[in-house]
Coordinates of C-alpha atoms in Angstrom, one line a residue:
M1 CA 114.0 104.0 131.4
S2 CA 115.0 105.3 128.0
I3 CA 116.0 102.9 125.2
L4 CA 119.6 104.0 125.3
A5 CA 119.8 103.6 129.1
G6 CA 118.4 100.1 128.6
M7 CA 121.2 99.3 126.2
A8 CA 123.9 100.9 128.3
E9 CA 125.5 97.7 129.6
W10 CA 125.9 96.4 126.0
G11 CA 128.4 98.9 124.9
D12 CA 131.5 96.8 125.2
E13 CA 129.8 93.7 123.8
F14 CA 128.7 95.3 120.6
T15 CA 132.0 97.2 120.2
R16 CA 133.7 93.8 120.4
L17 CA 131.2 92.4 117.9
R18 CA 131.8 95.2 115.4
R19 CA 135.5 94.9 115.8
D20 CA 135.3 91.1 115.3
F21 CA 133.5 91.8 112.0
H22 CA 136.2 94.3 111.2
M23 CA 139.0 91.8 111.8
H24 CA 137.4 89.2 109.5
P25 CA 136.2 91.1 106.4
E26 CA 134.6 89.2 103.6
L27 CA 134.0 90.3 100.1
A28 CA 130.8 90.3 98.1
F29 CA 128.8 87.0 98.1
A30 CA 131.6 85.4 100.2
E31 CA 130.4 86.7 103.6
N32 CA 130.0 83.3 105.1
R33 CA 131.5 83.8 108.5
T34 CA 129.7 87.1 109.0
S35 CA 126.4 85.7 107.7
E36 CA 126.6 82.7 110.1
T37 CA 127.4 85.0 113.1
I38 CA 124.4 87.2 112.3
A39 CA 122.0 84.3 111.9
R40 CA 123.2 82.6 115.1
L41 CA 122.7 85.7 117.1
L42 CA 119.2 86.4 115.7
Q43 CA 118.1 82.8 116.2
G44 CA 119.3 83.0 119.8
W45 CA 117.2 86.1 120.4
G46 CA 114.0 84.4 119.1
Y47 CA 113.9 85.5 115.5
R48 CA 112.6 83.4 112.7
V49 CA 115.8 83.3 110.6
H50 CA 116.1 82.8 106.8
R51 CA 119.6 82.1 105.6
G52 CA 121.0 82.3 102.1
L53 CA 118.7 84.8 100.6
G54 CA 120.6 86.4 97.8
G55 CA 123.5 84.1 98.4
T56 CA 124.7 85.0 101.9
G57 CA 121.9 87.3 103.0
V58 CA 120.1 86.9 106.3
V59 CA 116.6 88.0 107.3
G60 CA 115.3 87.8 110.9
S61 CA 111.6 88.2 111.4
L62 CA 109.9 88.8 114.7
S63 CA 106.1 89.3 115.3
Q64 CA 104.5 90.6 118.4
G65 CA 100.8 91.3 119.3
T66 CA 98.0 91.4 116.7
G67 CA 99.2 94.3 114.5
R68 CA 99.3 93.7 110.8
R69 CA 101.9 96.3 109.9
S70 CA 105.4 95.2 109.0
L71 CA 108.6 97.1 109.0
G72 CA 112.0 96.3 107.3
I73 CA 115.3 97.7 108.4
R74 CA 118.4 96.9 106.4
A75 CA 122.1 96.7 107.0
D76 CA 124.9 95.7 104.6
F77 CA 127.8 93.6 105.7
D78 CA 130.3 93.1 102.8
A79 CA 133.9 94.5 102.8
L80 CA 136.2 96.0 100.2
P81 CA 139.4 94.8 98.4
I82 CA 141.6 97.3 100.2
Q83 CA 144.8 96.8 102.2
E84 CA 144.1 98.3 105.6
A85 CA 146.4 101.0 107.0
T86 CA 144.6 102.0 110.3
G87 CA 147.2 100.3 112.6
A88 CA 144.3 99.5 114.9
S89 CA 144.5 96.5 117.2
H90 CA 141.4 95.2 115.5
A91 CA 142.7 95.7 112.0
S92 CA 141.9 93.2 109.3
R93 CA 143.6 89.9 109.6
H94 CA 143.1 89.2 105.9
P95 CA 145.5 91.0 103.6
G96 CA 143.9 92.9 100.8
K97 CA 140.4 92.9 102.5
M98 CA 139.0 95.6 104.7
H99 CA 135.9 97.1 106.1
A100 CA 136.6 100.6 104.7
C101 CA 132.9 101.6 104.4
G102 CA 131.5 100.9 107.8
H103 CA 129.3 97.9 107.0
D104 CA 130.7 96.2 110.1
G105 CA 129.2 99.1 112.1
H106 CA 125.9 99.1 110.2
S107 CA 125.5 95.4 111.1
A108 CA 126.4 95.9 114.7
I109 CA 123.9 98.7 115.0
L110 CA 121.0 96.6 113.6
L111 CA 122.0 93.6 115.7
A112 CA 121.9 95.7 118.9
A113 CA 118.4 97.1 117.9
A114 CA 117.2 93.6 117.0
R115 CA 118.3 92.3 120.4
F116 CA 116.5 95.1 122.3
L117 CA 113.3 94.7 120.3
A118 CA 113.4 90.9 121.0
E119 CA 113.9 91.4 124.7
T120 CA 111.4 94.2 125.3
R121 CA 108.7 93.4 122.7
G122 CA 107.6 97.0 122.7
F123 CA 105.9 96.9 119.3
D124 CA 102.7 95.5 117.7
G125 CA 103.3 93.9 114.3
T126 CA 106.3 92.4 112.5
I127 CA 109.9 93.6 112.4
N128 CA 112.1 92.3 109.6
V129 CA 115.8 92.9 110.1
I130 CA 117.5 92.5 106.7
F131 CA 121.3 91.9 106.4
Q132 CA 122.4 92.3 102.8
P133 CA 125.5 91.0 101.1
A134 CA 127.3 92.5 98.1
E135 CA 126.4 96.1 98.4
E136 CA 129.9 97.2 97.3
I137 CA 129.4 95.6 93.9
G138 CA 125.8 96.7 93.6
R139 CA 124.3 93.3 93.3
G140 CA 123.2 92.2 96.7
A141 CA 119.9 94.0 96.9
A142 CA 118.8 92.8 93.5
A143 CA 119.8 89.2 94.4
M144 CA 117.7 89.3 97.6
I145 CA 114.7 90.9 95.9
D146 CA 114.9 88.5 92.9
Q147 CA 114.9 85.6 95.3
G148 CA 111.7 86.7 96.9
L149 CA 112.7 89.1 99.8
F150 CA 109.4 91.0 99.8
A151 CA 107.3 88.0 98.9
L152 CA 108.7 86.1 101.9
F153 CA 108.9 89.1 104.2
D154 CA 106.4 91.7 103.2
C155 CA 107.3 95.2 104.4
D156 CA 105.0 98.2 104.5
A157 CA 108.1 100.4 104.6
V158 CA 111.9 99.9 104.6
F159 CA 114.6 102.0 106.2
G160 CA 118.4 102.0 106.1
L161 CA 121.4 104.1 107.1
H162 CA 124.9 104.7 106.1
N163 CA 127.7 106.3 108.2
M164 CA 129.1 109.6 106.8
P165 CA 132.6 110.8 107.6
G166 CA 132.8 114.6 108.0
M167 CA 129.5 114.8 109.8
K168 CA 129.3 115.4 113.6
T169 CA 129.4 112.1 115.5
G170 CA 125.9 110.6 115.9
V171 CA 124.0 113.3 114.0
L172 CA 121.4 111.8 111.6
G173 CA 121.0 113.5 108.2
F174 CA 117.8 113.5 106.1
K175 CA 116.8 114.5 102.6
P176 CA 113.5 113.6 100.9
G177 CA 113.5 112.8 97.2
V178 CA 116.6 112.1 95.2
F179 CA 119.4 111.5 97.6
W180 CA 122.1 109.2 96.3
A181 CA 123.2 108.8 92.7
A182 CA 122.7 106.1 90.1
I183 CA 125.8 104.2 89.2
D184 CA 127.0 102.5 85.9
K185 CA 130.3 100.9 85.1
I186 CA 131.9 100.7 81.7
D187 CA 134.9 98.6 80.6
V188 CA 136.8 99.4 77.5
R189 CA 139.2 97.1 75.7
L190 CA 141.3 98.7 72.9
R191 CA 143.0 96.4 70.4
G192 CA 145.8 97.8 68.3
F193 CA 149.0 96.4 66.8
G194 CA 152.1 96.3 69.0
G195 CA 155.7 96.6 68.1
H196 CA 159.1 98.1 68.8
A197 CA 159.2 101.5 70.5
A198 CA 161.8 102.7 68.0
L199 CA 159.4 102.0 65.1
P200 CA 156.0 103.4 66.1
H201 CA 155.0 104.0 62.5
L202 CA 154.7 100.2 62.1
S203 CA 152.3 99.9 65.0
R204 CA 148.8 101.1 65.9
D205 CA 149.3 102.3 69.5
P206 CA 146.3 101.6 71.8
L207 CA 148.0 103.3 74.7
V208 CA 148.1 106.7 73.0
A209 CA 144.6 106.2 71.8
G210 CA 143.5 105.4 75.3
A211 CA 145.3 108.5 76.7
A212 CA 143.4 110.7 74.1
M213 CA 140.1 109.1 75.2
V214 CA 140.7 109.8 78.8
T215 CA 141.1 113.5 78.0
A216 CA 138.2 113.6 75.6
L217 CA 135.9 111.8 78.1
Q218 CA 136.4 114.8 80.5
T219 CA 134.2 116.9 78.1
V220 CA 131.1 114.7 78.6
I221 CA 130.1 116.5 81.9
S222 CA 131.2 120.0 80.8
R223 CA 129.7 119.8 77.3
N224 CA 126.9 117.3 77.2
V225 CA 125.2 117.6 80.6
D226 CA 123.0 120.5 81.5
P227 CA 124.9 122.8 83.9
L228 CA 121.9 122.7 86.2
D229 CA 122.1 118.9 86.4
S230 CA 124.8 116.9 88.2
A231 CA 126.9 113.9 87.1
V232 CA 130.3 112.4 87.6
L233 CA 132.5 110.5 85.1
T234 CA 135.7 108.9 86.4
V235 CA 138.3 106.9 84.6
G236 CA 139.5 104.9 87.6
A237 CA 141.8 102.4 85.8
F238 CA 144.0 102.5 82.7
H239 CA 146.3 99.5 82.1
S240 CA 148.5 99.0 79.0
G241 CA 151.9 97.7 78.4
E242 CA 154.7 96.3 80.5
A243 CA 158.0 97.8 79.1
G244 CA 159.2 101.2 78.0
N245 CA 160.6 99.9 74.7
V246 CA 157.5 98.0 73.6
I247 CA 154.3 99.4 72.1
P248 CA 151.5 97.1 73.5
D249 CA 148.8 95.4 71.6
T250 CA 146.0 96.3 74.0
A251 CA 144.8 98.8 76.5
D252 CA 142.1 98.6 79.1
L253 CA 140.1 101.4 80.7
R254 CA 137.5 101.2 83.5
L255 CA 135.0 103.9 84.0
N256 CA 132.6 104.8 86.7
L257 CA 129.5 107.0 86.0
R258 CA 127.2 108.7 88.5
S259 CA 124.0 110.5 87.8
F260 CA 120.7 111.5 89.3
T261 CA 118.1 111.3 86.5
P262 CA 117.4 108.7 83.8
A263 CA 117.9 111.3 81.1
V264 CA 121.4 112.2 82.3
R265 CA 122.2 108.6 82.9
A266 CA 121.5 107.8 79.2
V267 CA 123.5 110.7 78.0
L268 CA 126.6 109.6 79.9
V269 CA 126.5 106.1 78.4
D270 CA 125.8 107.3 74.9
R271 CA 128.5 109.8 74.9
V272 CA 131.1 107.4 76.3
R273 CA 130.2 104.9 73.5
A274 CA 130.5 107.6 70.9
I275 CA 133.8 109.1 72.1
V276 CA 135.5 105.7 72.5
S277 CA 134.2 104.4 69.1
N278 CA 135.2 107.5 67.1
H279 CA 138.6 107.9 68.8
A280 CA 139.4 104.3 68.2
R281 CA 138.6 104.7 64.5
S282 CA 140.7 107.8 64.2
F283 CA 143.7 105.9 65.6
G284 CA 143.1 102.8 63.5
I285 CA 142.4 100.5 66.3
E286 CA 139.4 98.4 67.5
A287 CA 137.3 99.1 70.6
E288 CA 135.1 96.9 72.7
V289 CA 132.8 98.7 75.2
T290 CA 131.0 96.7 77.9
V291 CA 128.4 98.6 80.0
T292 CA 127.4 97.1 83.3
P293 CA 124.3 98.9 84.6
G294 CA 124.3 99.5 88.3
C295 CA 121.5 100.6 90.6
P296 CA 119.3 103.6 89.9
A297 CA 119.3 106.8 91.9
L298 CA 118.2 106.4 95.5
V299 CA 114.9 108.2 96.0
N300 CA 113.6 108.7 99.5
D301 CA 109.8 108.7 100.0
P302 CA 108.9 112.2 101.3
D303 CA 106.4 111.0 103.8
E304 CA 108.6 108.2 105.2
T305 CA 111.5 110.6 105.3
A306 CA 109.5 113.1 107.3
F307 CA 108.4 110.3 109.7
A308 CA 112.1 109.2 110.1
R309 CA 113.2 112.8 110.8
R310 CA 110.4 113.4 113.3
T311 CA 111.3 110.3 115.1
A312 CA 115.0 111.3 115.3
A313 CA 114.1 114.8 116.5
E314 CA 111.9 113.4 119.2
H315 CA 114.5 110.8 120.2
F316 CA 117.7 113.0 120.1
G317 CA 116.4 116.6 120.1
S318 CA 116.9 119.1 117.3
D319 CA 120.7 119.0 117.7
G320 CA 120.7 115.4 116.7
V321 CA 119.2 115.9 113.2
A322 CA 120.4 117.7 110.1
D323 CA 118.5 118.6 107.0
L324 CA 120.6 118.0 103.9
E325 CA 120.0 120.3 101.0
R326 CA 121.9 118.5 98.3
P327 CA 122.1 115.0 97.0
M328 CA 125.2 112.9 97.4
S329 CA 127.1 111.5 94.4
V330 CA 127.8 108.2 96.2
S331 CA 125.6 105.2 95.4
D332 CA 123.9 102.4 97.3
D333 CA 121.8 99.6 96.0
F334 CA 119.3 100.2 98.8
A335 CA 117.8 102.3 96.0
L336 CA 116.3 99.0 94.8
F337 CA 114.6 98.4 98.1
L338 CA 113.1 101.9 97.8
A339 CA 112.0 101.2 94.3
N340 CA 109.9 98.3 95.7
R341 CA 108.7 99.7 99.0
P342 CA 108.3 103.2 100.4
G343 CA 110.9 104.2 102.9
A344 CA 114.0 106.3 103.6
Y345 CA 117.8 106.1 103.7
V346 CA 119.5 108.3 106.3
V347 CA 123.1 109.1 107.0
L348 CA 124.8 108.9 110.4
G349 CA 127.7 111.2 111.3
N350 CA 130.9 109.2 111.8
G351 CA 132.9 112.2 113.1
E352 CA 134.2 115.4 111.6
Q353 CA 137.8 114.1 111.7
S354 CA 137.0 110.7 110.2
Y355 CA 138.9 109.4 107.2
P356 CA 136.7 109.2 104.2
L357 CA 134.9 106.1 103.1
H358 CA 137.0 103.6 101.1
H359 CA 140.2 105.1 102.5
P360 CA 142.8 102.5 103.9
S361 CA 142.9 104.4 107.2
Y362 CA 139.1 104.7 107.6
D363 CA 137.5 103.1 110.7
F364 CA 133.9 103.0 111.9
N365 CA 133.1 105.1 115.0
D366 CA 132.1 102.7 117.8
D367 CA 130.6 105.6 119.8
T368 CA 127.6 105.7 117.3
I369 CA 126.6 102.0 117.7
L370 CA 124.2 102.2 120.6
P371 CA 122.7 105.6 119.9
A372 CA 122.0 104.6 116.3
A373 CA 120.6 101.2 117.5
S374 CA 118.3 103.1 119.9
Y375 CA 117.0 105.1 117.0
W376 CA 116.1 102.0 115.0
V377 CA 114.3 100.8 118.1
K378 CA 112.4 104.1 118.5
L379 CA 111.5 104.1 114.9
A380 CA 110.2 100.5 115.0
Q381 CA 108.2 101.2 118.2
I382 CA 106.4 104.2 116.7
Y383 CA 105.9 102.6 113.3
L384 CA 104.5 99.4 114.8
A385 CA 102.6 101.1 117.7

């Protein structure tokens, strides 16, 4: 009997579990209900469970036979501060919180795989299923690693996946080397001198200065980054003032930077600092720049990626795999796992008609749960043969 056939009766059960996670989304480092549900299930299936790693993280460890190899598979489980607009019967019950990135599905997939591995024991070694908090703010992986993840649960390799809207349902995508981008965040506070809108000459307007900065910052990519490299600079928030007849005292900008190499990453930060500082000076205002470094670029180990791809092709056939030629400008702190252990991150098709990630109408495709879980089982069985 195939792995997927052995799971066939679980379809409704794990769809209900995924939708339960979806109805009860929890933000970074506050995933208490989700964490407890995961820990309870793993413990019931016979895993040695470690709670609270990295705050709300959960690791389940299961050993079988005499093999000394160990494998880690990771899923994230935090939600986003988004008001859901799916209209689904399983929509979020918590206003302003939503699983708009599919972490509910990632967790359901790994739980289904964990159950099958526990019930069949078709491996020789140790499987560590890692459920990570706070991926959306880029801090969960670091928290788990800093608190001893790999000291407590040594892994010879680590693997993870992320669903990808726009890809055919269930297809797995692979790319060795640099795959997902590094991310950095920059907050800018501009301090001017407010006043009456009718008397602008008596003020130092931080709003106009900020508007000029937004325009100038668009030149960083086009004029400071090698055209053969890739980078993204987005000003995602600009807040200043409350009334049309008042010049405000302050303005706040929030920036998001994406890059693929350390050199380009440094250029982006340096140029943002310079543009903000010099524009502020030219407008006679003060500027405070706060840089919050995020995770590095996600780099897949070539050998482990080739292994993961071979496993998928063997399991699903050639139509079930896709070779991705280009990196993706999204980011994931699984990059830190791969900076500590060899492994690979793969993408899972969520459907060609799926709403994009982080959209209020996005929903995870439940049809992918058991096939993706069967892939994790197959990968574990081969790796821990």
